[in-house]
């Protein structure tokens, strides 16, 4: 039989009389230290559904699915997979869409589904080929960043018009040409590929 060494006995006695280093959660609320990286909290008003955070998330905790039929992008955030690395906060294009909080212990649960959050954002779909361009809020955010320069793009002009309500949606509605794209289709919501085709016709 091996007897414990003096050093080990000493450690055992010390640990009996010193308070625990670990937190007493859930008996006692845990107060994190300054700069603690806890659960990312989304601000839907400032999130434009751009996909950047999903692209930088190392653990694939953030995923996106585009539902063309419903015209929405579904953003899924599974905090059961989150590493609390802060990449989503650091790379968020609006700077305010997702911010790491100091909550972490509140994520403990017997049901992993309770740690999954969903968001929905309206998609912008090319009227000609049906390609997904991005979300409507993402384009609007870029308009805001660009300022007056946003008006240089005809599609942007149409969308800004809708936003400012200078004319009703009905008044600005342009039916897509049947068959080949035509010059007037520039006033429709088109993906970069289709817009390039129209421009080639206009300037050739
Ligand atoms: S903190 Fe890191 S792991 Fe967690 S959702 Fe953000 S990027 Fe992904
Ligand atoms: S990067 Fe920011 S704005 Fe873009 S989807 Fe993520 S949280 Fe939303």
CSV table of N, CA and C in Angstrom, one decimal, residues 12-109:
chain,number,residue,atom,x,y,z
A,12,UNK,N,-4.5,18.7,1.2
A,12,UNK,CA,-5.8,18.3,1.6
A,12,UNK,C,-6.3,19.0,2.8
A,13,UNK,N,-5.4,19.3,3.8
A,13,UNK,CA,-5.8,20.0,5.0
A,13,UNK,C,-6.1,21.4,4.6
A,14,UNK,N,-5.3,22.0,3.8
A,14,UNK,CA,-5.5,23.5,3.4
A,14,UNK,C,-6.8,23.6,2.7
A,15,UNK,N,-7.1,22.7,1.8
A,15,UNK,CA,-8.3,22.8,1.0
A,15,UNK,C,-9.6,22.6,1.9
A,16,UNK,N,-9.4,21.9,3.0
A,16,UNK,CA,-10.6,21.8,3.9
A,16,UNK,C,-10.9,23.0,4.6
A,17,UNK,N,-9.9,23.9,4.9
A,17,UNK,CA,-10.2,25.1,5.6
A,17,UNK,C,-10.3,26.4,4.8
A,18,UNK,N,-10.0,26.3,3.5
A,18,UNK,CA,-10.1,27.5,2.6
A,18,UNK,C,-11.4,27.4,1.8
A,19,UNK,N,-12.0,28.6,1.5
A,19,UNK,CA,-13.3,28.6,0.7
A,19,UNK,C,-13.0,28.1,-0.7
A,20,UNK,N,-14.1,27.6,-1.3
A,20,UNK,CA,-14.0,27.0,-2.7
A,20,UNK,C,-13.7,28.1,-3.7
A,21,UNK,N,-12.9,27.8,-4.7
A,21,UNK,CA,-12.6,28.7,-5.8
A,21,UNK,C,-13.7,28.7,-6.8
A,22,UNK,N,-14.4,27.6,-6.9
A,22,UNK,CA,-15.4,27.5,-7.9
A,22,UNK,C,-16.7,28.3,-7.5
A,23,UNK,N,-17.5,28.7,-8.5
A,23,UNK,CA,-18.7,29.4,-8.2
A,23,UNK,C,-19.7,28.5,-7.6
A,24,UNK,N,-20.6,29.1,-6.8
A,24,UNK,CA,-21.7,28.3,-6.1
A,24,UNK,C,-23.0,28.3,-6.9
A,25,UNK,N,-22.9,28.7,-8.2
A,25,UNK,CA,-24.1,28.7,-9.1
A,25,UNK,C,-24.6,27.2,-9.1
A,26,UNK,N,-25.9,27.0,-9.1
A,26,UNK,CA,-27.0,28.0,-9.2
A,26,UNK,C,-27.5,28.4,-7.8
A,27,UNK,N,-26.8,28.0,-6.7
A,27,UNK,CA,-27.3,28.4,-5.4
A,27,UNK,C,-27.1,29.9,-5.2
A,28,UNK,N,-26.0,30.4,-5.8
A,28,UNK,CA,-25.7,31.8,-5.6
A,28,UNK,C,-25.4,32.4,-7.0
A,29,UNK,N,-26.0,33.5,-7.3
A,29,UNK,CA,-25.8,34.1,-8.7
A,29,UNK,C,-24.3,34.4,-9.0
A,30,UNK,N,-23.8,34.1,-10.1
A,30,UNK,CA,-22.4,34.3,-10.5
A,30,UNK,C,-22.2,35.7,-11.0
A,31,UNK,N,-21.2,36.4,-10.5
A,31,UNK,CA,-20.9,37.7,-11.0
A,31,UNK,C,-19.6,37.6,-11.9
A,32,UNK,N,-19.7,37.7,-13.2
A,32,UNK,CA,-18.5,37.6,-14.0
A,32,UNK,C,-17.6,38.7,-13.9
A,33,UNK,N,-16.3,38.5,-14.2
A,33,UNK,CA,-15.3,39.6,-14.1
A,33,UNK,C,-15.5,40.5,-15.4
A,34,UNK,N,-14.9,41.6,-15.3
A,34,UNK,CA,-15.0,42.6,-16.4
A,34,UNK,C,-14.4,42.0,-17.7
A,35,UNK,N,-15.0,42.2,-18.8
A,35,UNK,CA,-14.5,41.7,-20.1
A,35,UNK,C,-14.9,40.2,-20.3
A,36,UNK,N,-15.7,39.7,-19.4
A,36,UNK,CA,-16.1,38.2,-19.6
A,36,UNK,C,-16.8,38.0,-20.9
A,37,UNK,N,-16.5,37.0,-21.6
A,37,UNK,CA,-17.2,36.7,-22.9
A,37,UNK,C,-18.3,35.6,-22.6
A,38,UNK,N,-19.5,36.1,-22.6
A,38,UNK,CA,-20.6,35.2,-22.4
A,38,UNK,C,-21.5,35.0,-23.6
A,39,UNK,N,-22.7,34.7,-23.4
A,39,UNK,CA,-23.7,34.4,-24.5
A,39,UNK,C,-23.8,35.6,-25.5
A,40,UNK,N,-23.7,35.4,-26.8
A,40,UNK,CA,-23.9,36.5,-27.7
A,40,UNK,C,-25.4,36.8,-27.7
A,41,UNK,N,-25.7,38.1,-27.6
A,41,UNK,CA,-27.1,38.5,-27.6
A,41,UNK,C,-27.4,39.3,-28.9
A,42,UNK,N,-28.4,38.9,-29.6
A,42,UNK,CA,-28.7,39.6,-30.9
A,42,UNK,C,-29.7,40.7,-30.7
A,43,UNK,N,-29.4,41.8,-31.4
A,43,UNK,CA,-30.4,42.9,-31.5
A,43,UNK,C,-31.0,42.9,-32.8
A,44,UNK,N,-32.2,42.4,-32.9
A,44,UNK,CA,-32.8,42.2,-34.3
A,44,UNK,C,-33.0,43.5,-35.0
A,45,UNK,N,-33.1,44.6,-34.3
A,45,UNK,CA,-33.3,45.9,-35.0
A,45,UNK,C,-32.0,46.3,-35.7
A,46,UNK,N,-30.8,45.9,-35.2
A,46,UNK,CA,-29.6,46.3,-35.8
A,46,UNK,C,-28.9,45.1,-36.5
A,47,UNK,N,-29.6,44.0,-36.6
A,47,UNK,CA,-29.1,42.9,-37.4
A,47,UNK,C,-29.8,42.9,-38.8
A,48,UNK,N,-29.0,42.9,-39.9
A,48,UNK,CA,-29.6,43.0,-41.2
A,48,UNK,C,-29.6,41.6,-41.9
A,49,UNK,N,-29.1,40.6,-41.3
A,49,UNK,CA,-29.2,39.2,-41.9
A,49,UNK,C,-28.2,39.1,-43.0
A,50,UNK,N,-27.0,39.6,-42.9
A,50,UNK,CA,-26.0,39.7,-44.0
A,50,UNK,C,-25.2,38.4,-44.1
A,51,UNK,N,-25.2,37.5,-43.1
A,51,UNK,CA,-24.4,36.2,-43.2
A,51,UNK,C,-23.0,36.3,-42.7
A,52,UNK,N,-22.5,37.5,-42.5
A,52,UNK,CA,-21.1,37.7,-42.1
A,52,UNK,C,-20.7,36.8,-40.8
A,53,UNK,N,-21.6,36.9,-39.8
A,53,UNK,CA,-21.3,36.2,-38.6
A,53,UNK,C,-21.2,34.7,-38.8
A,54,UNK,N,-22.1,34.2,-39.7
A,54,UNK,CA,-22.1,32.8,-39.9
A,54,UNK,C,-20.8,32.4,-40.6
A,55,UNK,N,-20.3,33.2,-41.5
A,55,UNK,CA,-19.0,32.9,-42.2
A,55,UNK,C,-17.8,32.9,-41.3
A,56,UNK,N,-17.9,33.7,-40.2
A,56,UNK,CA,-16.7,33.7,-39.3
A,56,UNK,C,-16.8,32.9,-38.1
A,57,UNK,N,-18.0,32.3,-37.8
A,57,UNK,CA,-18.2,31.5,-36.6
A,57,UNK,C,-17.4,30.2,-36.8
A,58,UNK,N,-16.4,29.9,-35.9
A,58,UNK,CA,-15.6,28.7,-36.1
A,58,UNK,C,-16.3,27.4,-35.7
A,59,UNK,N,-17.3,27.5,-34.9
A,59,UNK,CA,-18.0,26.2,-34.5
A,59,UNK,C,-19.3,26.0,-35.2
A,60,UNK,N,-19.6,26.8,-36.2
A,60,UNK,CA,-20.8,26.7,-37.0
A,60,UNK,C,-22.1,26.7,-36.1
A,61,UNK,N,-22.0,27.6,-35.1
A,61,UNK,CA,-23.1,27.8,-34.2
A,61,UNK,C,-24.2,28.6,-34.9
A,62,UNK,N,-23.7,29.4,-35.9
A,62,UNK,CA,-24.7,30.3,-36.7
A,62,UNK,C,-24.8,29.7,-38.1
A,63,UNK,N,-26.1,29.4,-38.5
A,63,UNK,CA,-26.3,28.9,-39.8
A,63,UNK,C,-27.5,29.7,-40.4
A,64,UNK,N,-27.5,29.7,-41.8
A,64,UNK,CA,-28.6,30.4,-42.5
A,64,UNK,C,-29.3,29.5,-43.5
A,65,UNK,N,-30.6,29.7,-43.6
A,65,UNK,CA,-31.3,28.9,-44.6
A,65,UNK,C,-32.2,29.9,-45.4
A,66,UNK,N,-32.1,29.9,-46.7
A,66,UNK,CA,-33.0,30.8,-47.5
A,66,UNK,C,-34.2,30.0,-48.0
A,67,UNK,N,-35.4,30.5,-47.6
A,67,UNK,CA,-36.6,29.9,-48.1
A,67,UNK,C,-37.2,30.8,-49.2
A,68,UNK,N,-36.9,30.3,-50.4
A,68,UNK,CA,-37.3,31.1,-51.6
A,68,UNK,C,-38.8,31.2,-51.7
A,69,UNK,N,-39.5,30.2,-51.3
A,69,UNK,CA,-41.0,30.2,-51.5
A,69,UNK,C,-41.6,31.3,-50.6
A,70,UNK,N,-41.1,31.3,-49.3
A,70,UNK,CA,-41.7,32.3,-48.4
A,70,UNK,C,-41.0,33.6,-48.5
A,71,UNK,N,-39.8,33.6,-49.2
A,71,UNK,CA,-39.1,34.9,-49.4
A,71,UNK,C,-38.4,35.4,-48.1
A,72,UNK,N,-38.0,34.4,-47.3
A,72,UNK,CA,-37.3,34.8,-46.0
A,72,UNK,C,-36.0,34.0,-45.8
A,73,UNK,N,-35.1,34.7,-45.1
A,73,UNK,CA,-33.9,34.0,-44.7
A,73,UNK,C,-34.1,33.7,-43.2
A,74,UNK,N,-33.8,32.4,-42.9
A,74,UNK,CA,-34.0,32.0,-41.5
A,74,UNK,C,-32.6,31.9,-40.9
A,75,UNK,N,-32.3,32.6,-39.9
A,75,UNK,CA,-31.0,32.6,-39.2
A,75,UNK,C,-31.1,31.8,-37.9
A,76,UNK,N,-30.3,30.8,-37.8
A,76,UNK,CA,-30.4,29.9,-36.6
A,76,UNK,C,-29.1,30.1,-35.8
A,77,UNK,N,-29.2,30.3,-34.5
A,77,UNK,CA,-28.1,30.5,-33.6
A,77,UNK,C,-28.2,29.4,-32.5
A,78,UNK,N,-27.3,28.5,-32.5
A,78,UNK,CA,-27.3,27.4,-31.6
A,78,UNK,C,-26.2,27.6,-30.5
A,79,UNK,N,-26.6,28.1,-29.4
A,79,UNK,CA,-25.6,28.5,-28.4
A,79,UNK,C,-25.0,27.3,-27.6
A,80,UNK,N,-25.6,26.1,-27.9
A,80,UNK,CA,-25.0,24.9,-27.4
A,80,UNK,C,-23.7,24.6,-28.1
A,81,UNK,N,-23.5,25.2,-29.3
A,81,UNK,CA,-22.2,24.9,-30.0
A,81,UNK,C,-21.3,26.1,-29.9
A,82,UNK,N,-21.7,27.2,-29.2
A,82,UNK,CA,-20.9,28.4,-29.1
A,82,UNK,C,-19.7,28.3,-28.3
A,83,UNK,N,-18.6,28.9,-28.8
A,83,UNK,CA,-17.3,28.8,-28.0
A,83,UNK,C,-17.0,30.1,-27.3
A,84,UNK,N,-17.9,31.1,-27.5
A,84,UNK,CA,-17.8,32.4,-26.9
A,84,UNK,C,-16.5,33.1,-27.3
A,85,UNK,N,-16.2,32.9,-28.6
A,85,UNK,CA,-14.9,33.5,-29.1
A,85,UNK,C,-15.0,35.0,-29.4
A,86,UNK,N,-16.2,35.4,-29.7
A,86,UNK,CA,-16.4,36.9,-29.9
A,86,UNK,C,-16.2,37.3,-31.4
A,87,UNK,N,-16.0,36.3,-32.3
A,87,UNK,CA,-15.8,36.6,-33.7
A,87,UNK,C,-17.0,37.3,-34.3
A,88,UNK,N,-18.2,36.8,-33.9
A,88,UNK,CA,-19.5,37.3,-34.5
A,88,UNK,C,-19.6,38.8,-34.1
A,89,UNK,N,-19.3,39.1,-32.9
A,89,UNK,CA,-19.4,40.5,-32.5
A,89,UNK,C,-18.4,41.4,-33.2
A,90,UNK,N,-17.2,40.9,-33.3
A,90,UNK,CA,-16.1,41.6,-33.9
A,90,UNK,C,-16.3,41.9,-35.4
A,91,UNK,N,-16.9,41.0,-36.1
A,91,UNK,CA,-17.1,41.1,-37.5
A,91,UNK,C,-18.5,41.6,-38.0
A,92,UNK,N,-19.4,41.8,-37.0
A,92,UNK,CA,-20.7,42.2,-37.4
A,92,UNK,C,-20.6,43.6,-38.2
A,93,UNK,N,-21.3,43.6,-39.4
A,93,UNK,CA,-21.1,44.7,-40.2
A,93,UNK,C,-21.8,46.0,-39.7
A,94,UNK,N,-22.8,45.8,-38.9
A,94,UNK,CA,-23.4,47.0,-38.3
A,94,UNK,C,-22.8,47.4,-37.0
A,95,UNK,N,-22.0,46.5,-36.4
A,95,UNK,CA,-21.3,46.7,-35.1
A,95,UNK,C,-22.2,46.6,-33.9
A,96,UNK,N,-23.5,46.4,-34.2
A,96,UNK,CA,-24.5,46.3,-33.1
A,96,UNK,C,-25.5,45.2,-33.2
A,97,UNK,N,-25.3,44.4,-34.2
A,97,UNK,CA,-26.2,43.2,-34.5
A,97,UNK,C,-26.1,42.2,-33.4
A,98,UNK,N,-24.9,41.9,-32.9
A,98,UNK,CA,-24.7,40.9,-31.9
A,98,UNK,C,-23.6,41.3,-31.0
A,99,UNK,N,-23.9,41.2,-29.7
A,99,UNK,CA,-22.9,41.7,-28.7
A,99,UNK,C,-22.8,40.6,-27.6
A,100,UNK,N,-21.6,40.2,-27.2
A,100,UNK,CA,-21.4,39.2,-26.2
A,100,UNK,C,-21.9,39.8,-24.8
A,101,UNK,N,-22.6,39.0,-24.1
A,101,UNK,CA,-23.1,39.5,-22.8
A,101,UNK,C,-22.3,38.8,-21.7
A,102,UNK,N,-22.6,39.0,-20.4
A,102,UNK,CA,-21.9,38.3,-19.4
A,102,UNK,C,-22.7,37.1,-18.9
A,103,UNK,N,-23.8,36.8,-19.6
A,103,UNK,CA,-24.5,35.6,-19.2
A,103,UNK,C,-23.8,34.3,-19.8
A,104,UNK,N,-23.7,33.3,-19.0
A,104,UNK,CA,-23.2,32.0,-19.6
A,104,UNK,C,-23.8,30.9,-18.8
A,105,UNK,N,-23.9,31.0,-17.5
A,105,UNK,CA,-24.5,29.9,-16.7
A,105,UNK,C,-25.9,29.7,-16.9
A,106,UNK,N,-26.6,30.8,-17.4
A,106,UNK,CA,-28.1,30.7,-17.7
A,106,UNK,C,-28.3,29.7,-18.8
A,107,UNK,N,-27.3,29.4,-19.6
A,107,UNK,CA,-27.5,28.5,-20.7
A,107,UNK,C,-27.6,27.0,-20.3
A,108,UNK,N,-27.3,26.7,-19.0
A,108,UNK,CA,-27.3,25.3,-18.6
A,108,UNK,C,-28.8,24.8,-18.7
A,109,UNK,N,-28.9,23.7,-19.4
A,109,UNK,CA,-30.3,23.1,-19.6
A,109,UNK,C,-30.2,21.7,-19.9
